[in-house]
Amino acid sequence: LREARRFFQRLLDEYPGDKRAPQAKQAVATINEKLAEKDLRTGDFYISRGKPASALLYFRAVVDNYPGTVSAATAAARLKEHAPKETGQ
């Protein structure tokens, strides 16, 4: 998927006015969502295994690497939900 995304992104960068640009843009968005979903599921796996610190790394990566995706919004909510609680000391 990453190689396909690079291909489509290169097409958009080099030929922004090409008649295939809208399809390439949609392909990049679809691929980004798929990759984001994969990392989100990995974070959820770590939560299910009682490893919130590892999960938070994946959730943060989704938010940082795939902004604007549905998965990024979900990951942001998971970050808030599973963030370490502050102690009042």
Tab-separated table of C-alpha atoms in Angstrom:
chain	number	residue	atom	x	y	z
A	1	LEU	CA	0.000	0.000	0.000
A	2	ARG	CA	2.800	2.409	0.823
A	3	GLU	CA	4.367	1.925	-2.592
A	4	ALA	CA	1.018	2.519	-4.283
A	5	ARG	CA	0.552	5.681	-2.244
A	6	ARG	CA	3.994	6.912	-3.331
A	7	PHE	CA	3.078	6.229	-6.968
A	8	PHE	CA	-0.194	8.153	-6.792
A	9	GLN	CA	1.364	10.987	-4.797
A	10	ARG	CA	4.158	11.301	-7.351
A	11	LEU	CA	1.560	11.508	-10.130
A	12	LEU	CA	-0.202	14.303	-8.226
A	13	ASP	CA	3.056	16.140	-7.543
A	14	GLU	CA	4.391	15.910	-11.096
A	15	TYR	CA	1.129	16.190	-13.059
A	16	PRO	CA	-1.402	18.044	-10.907
A	17	GLY	CA	-3.533	18.964	-13.923
A	18	ASP	CA	-3.642	15.444	-15.348
A	19	LYS	CA	-7.097	14.070	-16.091
A	20	ARG	CA	-6.322	11.188	-13.694
A	21	ALA	CA	-5.478	13.519	-10.800
A	22	PRO	CA	-8.916	13.248	-9.130
A	23	GLN	CA	-8.703	9.439	-9.137
A	24	ALA	CA	-5.125	9.593	-7.837
A	25	LYS	CA	-6.199	11.940	-5.049
A	26	GLN	CA	-9.012	9.574	-4.076
A	27	ALA	CA	-6.605	6.623	-4.172
A	28	VAL	CA	-4.200	8.416	-1.806
A	29	ALA	CA	-7.058	9.182	0.592
A	30	THR	CA	-8.292	5.586	0.508
A	31	ILE	CA	-4.802	4.194	1.076
A	32	ASN	CA	-4.184	6.621	3.951
A	33	GLU	CA	-7.413	5.504	5.606
A	34	LYS	CA	-6.459	1.823	5.226
A	35	LEU	CA	-3.004	2.418	6.721
A	36	ALA	CA	-4.498	4.479	9.538
A	37	GLU	CA	-7.044	1.740	10.280
A	38	LYS	CA	-4.226	-0.804	10.518
A	39	ASP	CA	-2.332	1.270	13.098
A	40	LEU	CA	-5.552	2.005	14.988
A	41	ARG	CA	-6.302	-1.732	15.203
A	42	THR	CA	-2.756	-2.339	16.437
A	43	GLY	CA	-3.291	0.238	19.182
A	44	ASP	CA	-6.567	-1.432	20.123
A	45	PHE	CA	-4.751	-4.779	20.277
A	46	TYR	CA	-2.269	-3.349	22.780
A	47	ILE	CA	-5.122	-1.962	24.882
A	48	SER	CA	-6.719	-5.414	24.926
A	49	ARG	CA	-3.413	-6.857	26.136
A	50	GLY	CA	-3.077	-4.331	28.960
A	51	LYS	CA	-0.260	-2.387	27.297
A	52	PRO	CA	-1.589	1.174	27.146
A	53	ALA	CA	1.843	2.789	26.696
A	54	SER	CA	2.375	0.823	23.487
A	55	ALA	CA	-1.165	1.577	22.341
A	56	LEU	CA	-0.666	5.301	22.863
A	57	LEU	CA	2.326	5.232	20.481
A	58	TYR	CA	0.133	3.801	17.729
A	59	PHE	CA	-2.752	6.168	18.424
A	60	ARG	CA	-0.349	9.142	18.322
A	61	ALA	CA	1.118	7.880	15.022
A	62	VAL	CA	-2.359	7.715	13.470
A	63	VAL	CA	-3.141	11.279	14.539
A	64	ASP	CA	0.236	12.582	13.326
A	65	ASN	CA	0.597	10.589	10.089
A	66	TYR	CA	-2.982	10.461	8.815
A	67	PRO	CA	-4.683	13.759	9.718
A	68	GLY	CA	-8.153	14.222	8.355
A	69	THR	CA	-8.988	10.522	8.322
A	70	VAL	CA	-11.827	8.948	10.261
A	71	SER	CA	-9.225	6.813	12.017
A	72	ALA	CA	-7.312	9.912	13.152
A	73	ALA	CA	-10.442	11.227	14.863
A	74	THR	CA	-10.970	7.857	16.527
A	75	ALA	CA	-7.307	7.679	17.567
A	76	ALA	CA	-7.511	11.169	19.089
A	77	ALA	CA	-10.461	10.021	21.198
A	78	ARG	CA	-8.530	6.906	22.251
A	79	LEU	CA	-5.550	9.084	23.250
A	80	LYS	CA	-7.783	11.070	25.593
A	81	GLU	CA	-9.473	7.953	26.903
A	82	HIS	CA	-6.252	6.089	27.696
A	83	ALA	CA	-3.916	8.963	28.575
A	84	PRO	CA	-2.145	8.558	31.893
A	85	LYS	CA	-4.111	10.153	34.681
A	86	GLU	CA	-2.469	13.138	36.339
A	87	THR	CA	-1.905	12.918	40.064
A	88	GLY	CA	-2.485	15.989	42.201
A	89	GLN	CA	0.843	15.980	44.028
